[in-house]
């Protein structure tokens, strides 16, 4: 159900002018191109880009200051707490214009993105419009992660990971938003460090506004570059989803329970295997207990078949077979921890330490 009331001000887009808001932390390899993709957008009216800059250790701070000094449309808003929702709120509070376009420093807006989003925002009387995340990569590992992101078996379910039908949505990737609606519903919840966009859109919809998916909108997203960072990211994201389930219960989609189900099944299979190896489980009991292997076998076979079918070099296919279960198990483990004890301030540490820039 999507019961809505029209957005205020006769359901029209605010006066010309767009504020782009971009949280930034340790993004020296990606920031310049992310900013360039924003400044290349064609918009009828003035624009500004606010970089919500968290304390960085890889040269990002200096790069952001140089970018701001070179273009008067760019301003740096310092975010000493480093949390994404805090940075977003700081930038939105400083915004000069009534339309807010959220941008990830690890992403690039496709040409025409803003113009199309503004047209859709006005046409459907929405408060927030989002499109498709198109993950991409520069190395075999990152391309494998991107392929997993773009696959329904990878992140599955959300329209912005591959949905093709325009219409009302549960949430919006990044989002092109009405600033007045954001202020009305209280902006981003600063106690939520991951999944803050889902929770914001929950409040937007609860207030009676439309959240809308338009597949003509596309954003290129660059995933984590190393396995350890990917696992840390998904562990933190899963933990916060567990926290959101604690807070909001059935308003969370059932698809969120698939990865923790895999973790539980894997754990049970390991326990049964040990008990059988030790001779504790024998005879009929062992046969009955062996049923626990079936879902895990199906999952493993599915990953192998899909990985083998990928039309890509061998290294990328091999990484894909590693990446899929890594994403699912890390997210599922985090989710179970979040359900049992809450997020407790869990932070995504996958960007806190950077090595040398990518070639």
CSV table of C-alpha atoms in Angstrom, one decimal:
chain,number,residue,atom,x,y,z
A,1,UNK,CA,0.0,0.0,0.0
A,2,UNK,CA,1.2,3.5,-0.8
A,3,UNK,CA,-1.4,5.9,0.5
A,4,UNK,CA,0.0,9.3,-0.3
A,5,UNK,CA,-1.0,13.0,-0.1
A,6,UNK,CA,0.5,15.5,-2.6
A,7,UNK,CA,3.7,17.2,-1.6
A,8,UNK,CA,3.1,20.8,-0.4
A,9,UNK,CA,3.2,24.0,-2.5
A,10,UNK,CA,0.8,22.7,-5.1
A,11,UNK,CA,2.9,19.6,-5.6
A,12,UNK,CA,5.4,21.6,-7.7
A,13,UNK,CA,9.1,21.4,-7.7
A,14,UNK,CA,10.7,24.2,-5.7
A,15,UNK,CA,12.1,27.3,-7.4
A,16,UNK,CA,15.0,26.6,-9.8
A,17,UNK,CA,18.2,25.7,-8.0
A,18,UNK,CA,19.7,22.4,-6.8
A,19,UNK,CA,21.9,21.6,-3.8
A,20,UNK,CA,24.0,18.5,-4.1
A,21,UNK,CA,25.2,17.0,-0.8
A,22,UNK,CA,28.1,14.5,-0.7
A,23,UNK,CA,29.4,12.9,2.5
A,24,UNK,CA,33.2,12.4,2.1
A,25,UNK,CA,35.7,10.3,4.0
A,26,UNK,CA,39.0,8.9,2.7
A,27,UNK,CA,38.0,9.1,-1.0
A,28,UNK,CA,41.1,10.4,-2.7
A,29,UNK,CA,40.8,7.9,-5.5
A,30,UNK,CA,37.2,8.7,-6.3
A,31,UNK,CA,36.4,12.2,-5.2
A,32,UNK,CA,37.6,14.2,-8.2
A,33,UNK,CA,35.5,12.2,-10.7
A,34,UNK,CA,32.4,12.2,-8.4
A,35,UNK,CA,32.6,16.0,-8.2
A,36,UNK,CA,33.1,16.3,-11.9
A,37,UNK,CA,30.0,14.2,-12.6
A,38,UNK,CA,28.0,16.6,-10.5
A,39,UNK,CA,29.4,19.8,-12.0
A,40,UNK,CA,28.7,18.4,-15.5
A,41,UNK,CA,25.0,18.1,-14.8
A,42,UNK,CA,22.7,20.4,-16.8
A,43,UNK,CA,20.2,22.1,-14.7
A,44,UNK,CA,17.9,25.1,-15.3
A,45,UNK,CA,18.9,27.3,-12.5
A,46,UNK,CA,21.8,27.7,-10.0
A,47,UNK,CA,23.5,24.8,-8.4
A,48,UNK,CA,25.9,24.2,-5.5
A,49,UNK,CA,27.8,21.2,-4.2
A,50,UNK,CA,28.3,20.8,-0.5
A,51,UNK,CA,31.1,18.4,0.5
A,52,UNK,CA,30.3,17.1,4.1
A,53,UNK,CA,34.0,16.4,4.8
A,54,UNK,CA,34.9,14.0,7.6
A,55,UNK,CA,38.5,13.9,9.0
A,56,UNK,CA,40.4,11.9,6.3
A,57,UNK,CA,43.9,10.5,6.3
A,58,UNK,CA,44.6,9.8,2.7
A,59,UNK,CA,44.8,13.3,1.2
A,60,UNK,CA,41.1,13.7,0.7
A,61,UNK,CA,40.9,16.8,2.8
A,62,UNK,CA,43.6,18.6,0.8
A,63,UNK,CA,41.9,17.5,-2.5
A,64,UNK,CA,38.5,18.7,-1.3
A,65,UNK,CA,39.9,22.1,-0.3
A,66,UNK,CA,41.6,22.4,-3.8
A,67,UNK,CA,38.4,21.5,-5.6
A,68,UNK,CA,36.4,24.1,-3.5
A,69,UNK,CA,39.0,26.8,-4.1
A,70,UNK,CA,38.9,26.2,-7.9
A,71,UNK,CA,35.1,26.3,-8.3
A,72,UNK,CA,32.8,28.7,-6.4
A,73,UNK,CA,29.9,26.2,-6.8
A,74,UNK,CA,31.7,23.9,-4.3
A,75,UNK,CA,31.7,24.4,-0.6
A,76,UNK,CA,33.3,22.3,2.2
A,77,UNK,CA,31.1,21.6,5.3
A,78,UNK,CA,33.3,20.0,8.0
A,79,UNK,CA,31.8,17.0,9.7
A,80,UNK,CA,34.1,16.2,12.6
A,81,UNK,CA,31.9,13.4,13.9
A,82,UNK,CA,32.4,11.5,10.5
A,83,UNK,CA,28.9,9.9,10.7
A,84,UNK,CA,27.1,10.0,7.3
A,85,UNK,CA,23.7,11.2,8.6
A,86,UNK,CA,25.4,13.9,10.6
A,87,UNK,CA,27.2,15.1,7.5
A,88,UNK,CA,24.1,15.0,5.4
A,89,UNK,CA,22.1,17.0,8.0
A,90,UNK,CA,24.9,19.6,8.2
A,91,UNK,CA,24.9,20.0,4.4
A,92,UNK,CA,21.1,20.1,4.1
A,93,UNK,CA,21.0,22.7,6.8
A,94,UNK,CA,23.4,24.9,4.9
A,95,UNK,CA,21.7,24.3,1.5
A,96,UNK,CA,20.7,27.4,-0.5
A,97,UNK,CA,18.1,25.7,-2.7
A,98,UNK,CA,14.9,23.7,-2.3
A,99,UNK,CA,15.9,20.5,-4.1
A,100,UNK,CA,18.5,18.2,-2.5
A,101,UNK,CA,20.4,15.7,-4.5
A,102,UNK,CA,22.4,13.2,-2.5
A,103,UNK,CA,25.6,11.9,-4.0
A,104,UNK,CA,28.0,9.3,-2.8
A,105,UNK,CA,31.7,10.2,-3.1
A,106,UNK,CA,32.2,6.6,-4.3
A,107,UNK,CA,29.7,7.2,-7.2
A,108,UNK,CA,29.2,9.1,-10.4
A,109,UNK,CA,26.0,10.6,-11.7
A,110,UNK,CA,25.1,9.6,-15.3
A,111,UNK,CA,24.6,12.5,-17.7
A,112,UNK,CA,21.1,13.9,-17.5
A,113,UNK,CA,20.5,12.4,-14.1
A,114,UNK,CA,19.4,15.6,-12.4
A,115,UNK,CA,17.2,16.9,-15.2
A,116,UNK,CA,15.4,13.6,-15.4
A,117,UNK,CA,15.0,13.4,-11.7
A,118,UNK,CA,13.5,16.9,-11.4
A,119,UNK,CA,11.1,16.1,-14.2
A,120,UNK,CA,10.0,12.9,-12.4
A,121,UNK,CA,9.8,14.6,-9.0
A,122,UNK,CA,7.4,17.1,-10.5
A,123,UNK,CA,5.4,14.7,-12.7
A,124,UNK,CA,4.5,12.2,-9.9
A,125,UNK,CA,4.3,14.7,-7.1
A,126,UNK,CA,6.9,12.8,-5.2
A,127,UNK,CA,9.0,13.9,-2.2
A,128,UNK,CA,11.9,11.7,-3.1
A,129,UNK,CA,13.0,10.1,-6.4
A,130,UNK,CA,15.7,7.5,-6.9
A,131,UNK,CA,17.0,5.3,-9.7
A,132,UNK,CA,19.3,2.4,-10.4
A,133,UNK,CA,22.7,1.7,-8.8
A,134,UNK,CA,25.0,0.4,-11.5
A,135,UNK,CA,28.1,-0.9,-9.8
A,136,UNK,CA,31.3,-1.0,-11.8
A,137,UNK,CA,34.9,-2.0,-11.1
A,138,UNK,CA,38.5,-1.3,-12.1
A,139,UNK,CA,40.1,-4.6,-11.0
A,140,UNK,CA,39.0,-8.2,-11.3
A,141,UNK,CA,38.0,-8.2,-7.6
A,142,UNK,CA,36.1,-4.9,-7.8
A,143,UNK,CA,34.4,-6.0,-11.0
A,144,UNK,CA,33.3,-9.3,-9.3
A,145,UNK,CA,31.9,-7.3,-6.4
A,146,UNK,CA,30.1,-5.0,-8.9
A,147,UNK,CA,28.6,-8.0,-10.7
A,148,UNK,CA,27.4,-9.3,-7.3
A,149,UNK,CA,25.8,-5.9,-6.6
A,150,UNK,CA,24.1,-5.9,-9.9
A,151,UNK,CA,22.8,-9.4,-9.5
A,152,UNK,CA,19.5,-10.3,-7.8
A,153,UNK,CA,21.3,-13.1,-6.0
A,154,UNK,CA,23.9,-10.7,-4.7
A,155,UNK,CA,21.9,-8.0,-2.9
A,156,UNK,CA,18.5,-9.0,-4.3
A,157,UNK,CA,15.1,-7.5,-3.9
A,158,UNK,CA,15.6,-3.7,-3.9
A,159,UNK,CA,14.4,-2.0,-7.1
A,160,UNK,CA,17.5,0.1,-7.3
A,161,UNK,CA,19.6,-3.1,-7.7
A,162,UNK,CA,18.0,-3.9,-11.0
A,163,UNK,CA,14.3,-3.2,-10.9
A,164,UNK,CA,12.8,-2.2,-14.3
A,165,UNK,CA,9.3,-1.0,-13.5
A,166,UNK,CA,8.7,2.6,-12.6
A,167,UNK,CA,6.5,3.2,-9.5
A,168,UNK,CA,6.2,3.8,-5.8
A,169,UNK,CA,9.2,2.4,-3.8
A,170,UNK,CA,10.1,1.4,-0.3
A,171,UNK,CA,13.3,3.5,-0.4
A,172,UNK,CA,15.4,5.3,-3.0
A,173,UNK,CA,19.1,5.0,-3.8
A,174,UNK,CA,20.8,8.3,-2.9
A,175,UNK,CA,17.7,10.3,-3.7
A,176,UNK,CA,16.5,13.6,-5.2
A,177,UNK,CA,14.5,15.1,-2.4
A,178,UNK,CA,12.3,18.1,-1.5
A,179,UNK,CA,14.1,20.0,1.2
A,180,UNK,CA,10.9,21.2,2.8
A,181,UNK,CA,9.7,17.6,3.2
A,182,UNK,CA,13.1,16.6,4.7
A,183,UNK,CA,12.7,19.4,7.3
A,184,UNK,CA,9.1,18.5,8.0
A,185,UNK,CA,9.9,14.8,8.8
A,186,UNK,CA,13.1,15.7,10.8
A,187,UNK,CA,15.8,15.0,8.3
A,188,UNK,CA,18.2,12.1,8.8
A,189,UNK,CA,18.2,10.2,12.1
A,190,UNK,CA,21.7,10.8,13.5
A,191,UNK,CA,21.5,7.8,15.7
A,192,UNK,CA,21.5,5.4,12.7
A,193,UNK,CA,24.9,5.0,11.0
A,194,UNK,CA,23.9,2.6,8.3
A,195,UNK,CA,20.4,2.2,6.6
A,196,UNK,CA,19.7,5.9,7.4
A,197,UNK,CA,18.2,6.4,3.9
A,198,UNK,CA,15.7,3.5,4.4
A,199,UNK,CA,14.6,4.9,7.8
A,200,UNK,CA,14.2,8.4,6.4
A,201,UNK,CA,12.1,7.1,3.5
A,202,UNK,CA,10.0,5.2,6.0
A,203,UNK,CA,9.2,8.5,7.7
A,204,UNK,CA,8.6,10.2,4.4
A,205,UNK,CA,6.0,7.5,3.4
A,206,UNK,CA,4.5,7.5,6.9
A,207,UNK,CA,3.9,11.3,6.5
A,208,UNK,CA,1.9,10.5,3.4
A,209,UNK,CA,4.4,11.4,0.6
A,210,UNK,CA,5.5,9.4,-2.4
A,211,UNK,CA,8.9,7.8,-2.6
A,212,UNK,CA,9.4,6.9,-6.3
A,213,UNK,CA,11.6,4.7,-8.4
A,214,UNK,CA,12.5,5.8,-11.9
A,215,UNK,CA,14.7,3.2,-13.8
A,216,UNK,CA,15.8,6.0,-16.2
A,217,UNK,CA,17.9,7.4,-13.4
A,218,UNK,CA,21.3,5.7,-13.1
A,219,UNK,CA,24.3,6.2,-10.8
A,220,UNK,CA,27.6,4.4,-11.2
A,221,UNK,CA,28.8,3.0,-7.9
A,222,UNK,CA,32.4,1.9,-7.2
A,223,UNK,CA,32.4,-1.0,-4.6
A,224,UNK,CA,35.2,-1.7,-2.0
A,225,UNK,CA,38.5,-2.6,-3.6
A,226,UNK,CA,39.6,-5.4,-1.2
A,227,UNK,CA,38.1,-8.4,0.3
A,228,UNK,CA,38.7,-7.3,3.9
A,229,UNK,CA,37.0,-3.9,3.4
A,230,UNK,CA,34.1,-5.6,1.7
A,231,UNK,CA,33.6,-7.9,4.6
A,232,UNK,CA,33.8,-5.1,7.1
A,233,UNK,CA,31.3,-3.0,5.1
A,234,UNK,CA,28.8,-5.8,4.9
A,235,UNK,CA,29.2,-6.8,8.6
A,236,UNK,CA,28.5,-3.2,9.6
A,237,UNK,CA,25.5,-2.9,7.2
A,238,UNK,CA,24.0,-6.2,8.5
A,239,UNK,CA,24.5,-5.1,12.1
A,240,UNK,CA,22.5,-1.9,11.5
A,241,UNK,CA,19.8,-3.7,9.6
A,242,UNK,CA,19.4,-5.9,12.7
A,243,UNK,CA,19.1,-2.8,14.7
A,244,UNK,CA,16.5,-1.4,12.4
A,245,UNK,CA,14.5,-4.7,12.7
A,246,UNK,CA,14.7,-4.3,16.5
A,247,UNK,CA,13.3,-0.8,16.1
A,248,UNK,CA,10.8,-1.2,13.3
A,249,UNK,CA,9.9,-4.9,13.2
A,250,UNK,CA,7.6,-6.0,10.4
A,251,UNK,CA,8.1,-2.9,8.4
A,252,UNK,CA,11.4,-4.5,7.3
A,253,UNK,CA,11.2,-6.7,4.1
A,254,UNK,CA,11.4,-10.5,4.5
A,255,UNK,CA,14.3,-10.5,2.1
A,256,UNK,CA,16.5,-9.2,4.9
A,257,UNK,CA,16.2,-12.5,6.7
A,258,UNK,CA,17.7,-14.6,4.0
A,259,UNK,CA,21.4,-14.0,4.8
A,260,UNK,CA,21.0,-14.6,8.6
A,261,UNK,CA,19.1,-17.8,7.6
A,262,UNK,CA,22.2,-18.9,5.6
A,263,UNK,CA,24.5,-18.2,8.6
A,264,UNK,CA,22.2,-20.2,10.9
A,265,UNK,CA,22.1,-23.1,8.4
A,266,UNK,CA,25.8,-23.1,8.0
A,267,UNK,CA,26.4,-23.1,11.7
A,268,UNK,CA,23.9,-26.0,12.2
A,269,UNK,CA,25.6,-28.0,9.4
A,270,UNK,CA,29.0,-27.5,11.0
A,271,UNK,CA,27.7,-28.7,14.4
A,272,UNK,CA,26.0,-31.8,12.8
A,273,UNK,CA,29.2,-32.5,10.9
A,274,UNK,CA,31.3,-32.5,14.0
A,275,UNK,CA,28.8,-34.6,16.0
A,276,UNK,CA,28.8,-37.2,13.2
A,277,UNK,CA,32.5,-37.2,12.9
A,278,UNK,CA,32.8,-37.8,16.7
A,279,UNK,CA,30.3,-40.6,16.5
A,280,UNK,CA,27.8,-38.8,18.8
A,281,UNK,CA,25.2,-38.8,16.0
A,282,UNK,CA,24.7,-42.2,14.4
A,283,UNK,CA,22.0,-44.3,12.8
A,284,UNK,CA,18.6,-42.8,12.2
A,285,UNK,CA,19.4,-39.7,14.1
A,286,UNK,CA,22.4,-39.0,11.9
A,287,UNK,CA,20.3,-39.5,8.8
A,288,UNK,CA,17.6,-37.1,10.0
A,289,UNK,CA,20.2,-34.5,11.1
A,290,UNK,CA,21.8,-34.7,7.7
A,291,UNK,CA,18.8,-32.8,6.3
A,292,UNK,CA,20.5,-29.7,7.5
A,293,UNK,CA,23.0,-30.1,4.7
A,294,UNK,CA,20.4,-29.8,1.9
A,295,UNK,CA,19.9,-26.0,1.9
A,296,UNK,CA,23.6,-25.4,2.1
A,297,UNK,CA,24.3,-27.8,-0.8
A,298,UNK,CA,21.7,-26.0,-2.9
A,299,UNK,CA,23.2,-22.6,-2.1
A,300,UNK,CA,26.8,-23.9,-2.8
A,301,UNK,CA,25.7,-25.4,-6.1
A,302,UNK,CA,23.9,-22.2,-7.1
A,303,UNK,CA,27.0,-20.1,-6.4
A,304,UNK,CA,29.2,-22.5,-8.4
A,305,UNK,CA,26.8,-22.6,-11.4
A,306,UNK,CA,26.2,-18.9,-11.5
A,307,UNK,CA,30.0,-18.2,-11.2
A,308,UNK,CA,30.8,-20.7,-14.0
A,309,UNK,CA,28.2,-19.0,-16.2
A,310,UNK,CA,29.7,-15.5,-15.8
A,311,UNK,CA,31.1,-14.2,-19.1
A,312,UNK,CA,34.3,-12.8,-17.7
A,313,UNK,CA,38.0,-13.7,-17.3
A,314,UNK,CA,38.8,-16.6,-15.0
A,315,UNK,CA,40.1,-14.3,-12.2
A,316,UNK,CA,36.9,-12.3,-12.1
A,317,UNK,CA,34.7,-15.5,-12.1
A,318,UNK,CA,36.8,-16.9,-9.3
A,319,UNK,CA,36.5,-13.8,-7.2
A,320,UNK,CA,32.7,-13.8,-7.9
A,321,UNK,CA,32.4,-17.2,-6.4
A,322,UNK,CA,34.2,-15.9,-3.3
A,323,UNK,CA,32.5,-12.5,-3.1
A,324,UNK,CA,28.9,-13.8,-3.1
A,325,UNK,CA,29.1,-16.0,0.0
A,326,UNK,CA,31.4,-13.4,1.7
A,327,UNK,CA,28.7,-10.7,1.2
A,328,UNK,CA,25.9,-13.0,2.4
A,329,UNK,CA,27.7,-14.4,5.4
A,330,UNK,CA,29.2,-11.1,6.6
A,331,UNK,CA,25.8,-9.4,6.3
A,332,UNK,CA,24.1,-12.3,8.0
A,333,UNK,CA,26.5,-12.4,10.9
A,334,UNK,CA,26.2,-8.7,11.4
A,335,UNK,CA,22.4,-9.0,11.3
A,336,UNK,CA,22.3,-11.6,14.0
A,337,UNK,CA,24.6,-9.5,16.2
A,338,UNK,CA,22.4,-6.5,15.6
A,339,UNK,CA,19.2,-8.4,16.4
A,340,UNK,CA,20.7,-9.9,19.6
A,341,UNK,CA,22.4,-6.9,21.1
A,342,UNK,CA,21.7,-3.9,18.9
A,343,UNK,CA,24.1,-1.9,16.8
A,344,UNK,CA,25.7,-0.2,19.8
A,345,UNK,CA,27.4,2.4,17.7
A,346,UNK,CA,28.8,0.0,15.2
A,347,UNK,CA,30.9,1.9,12.6
A,348,UNK,CA,31.8,0.8,9.0
A,349,UNK,CA,35.6,0.8,9.3
A,350,UNK,CA,36.1,-0.2,5.6
A,351,UNK,CA,37.2,3.3,4.7
A,352,UNK,CA,39.1,4.3,7.8
A,353,UNK,CA,42.5,3.1,6.5
A,354,UNK,CA,43.6,3.6,3.0
A,355,UNK,CA,46.8,2.4,1.3
A,356,UNK,CA,48.4,3.8,-1.8
A,357,UNK,CA,46.0,5.1,-4.5
A,358,UNK,CA,44.8,2.6,-7.1
A,359,UNK,CA,46.6,2.7,-10.4
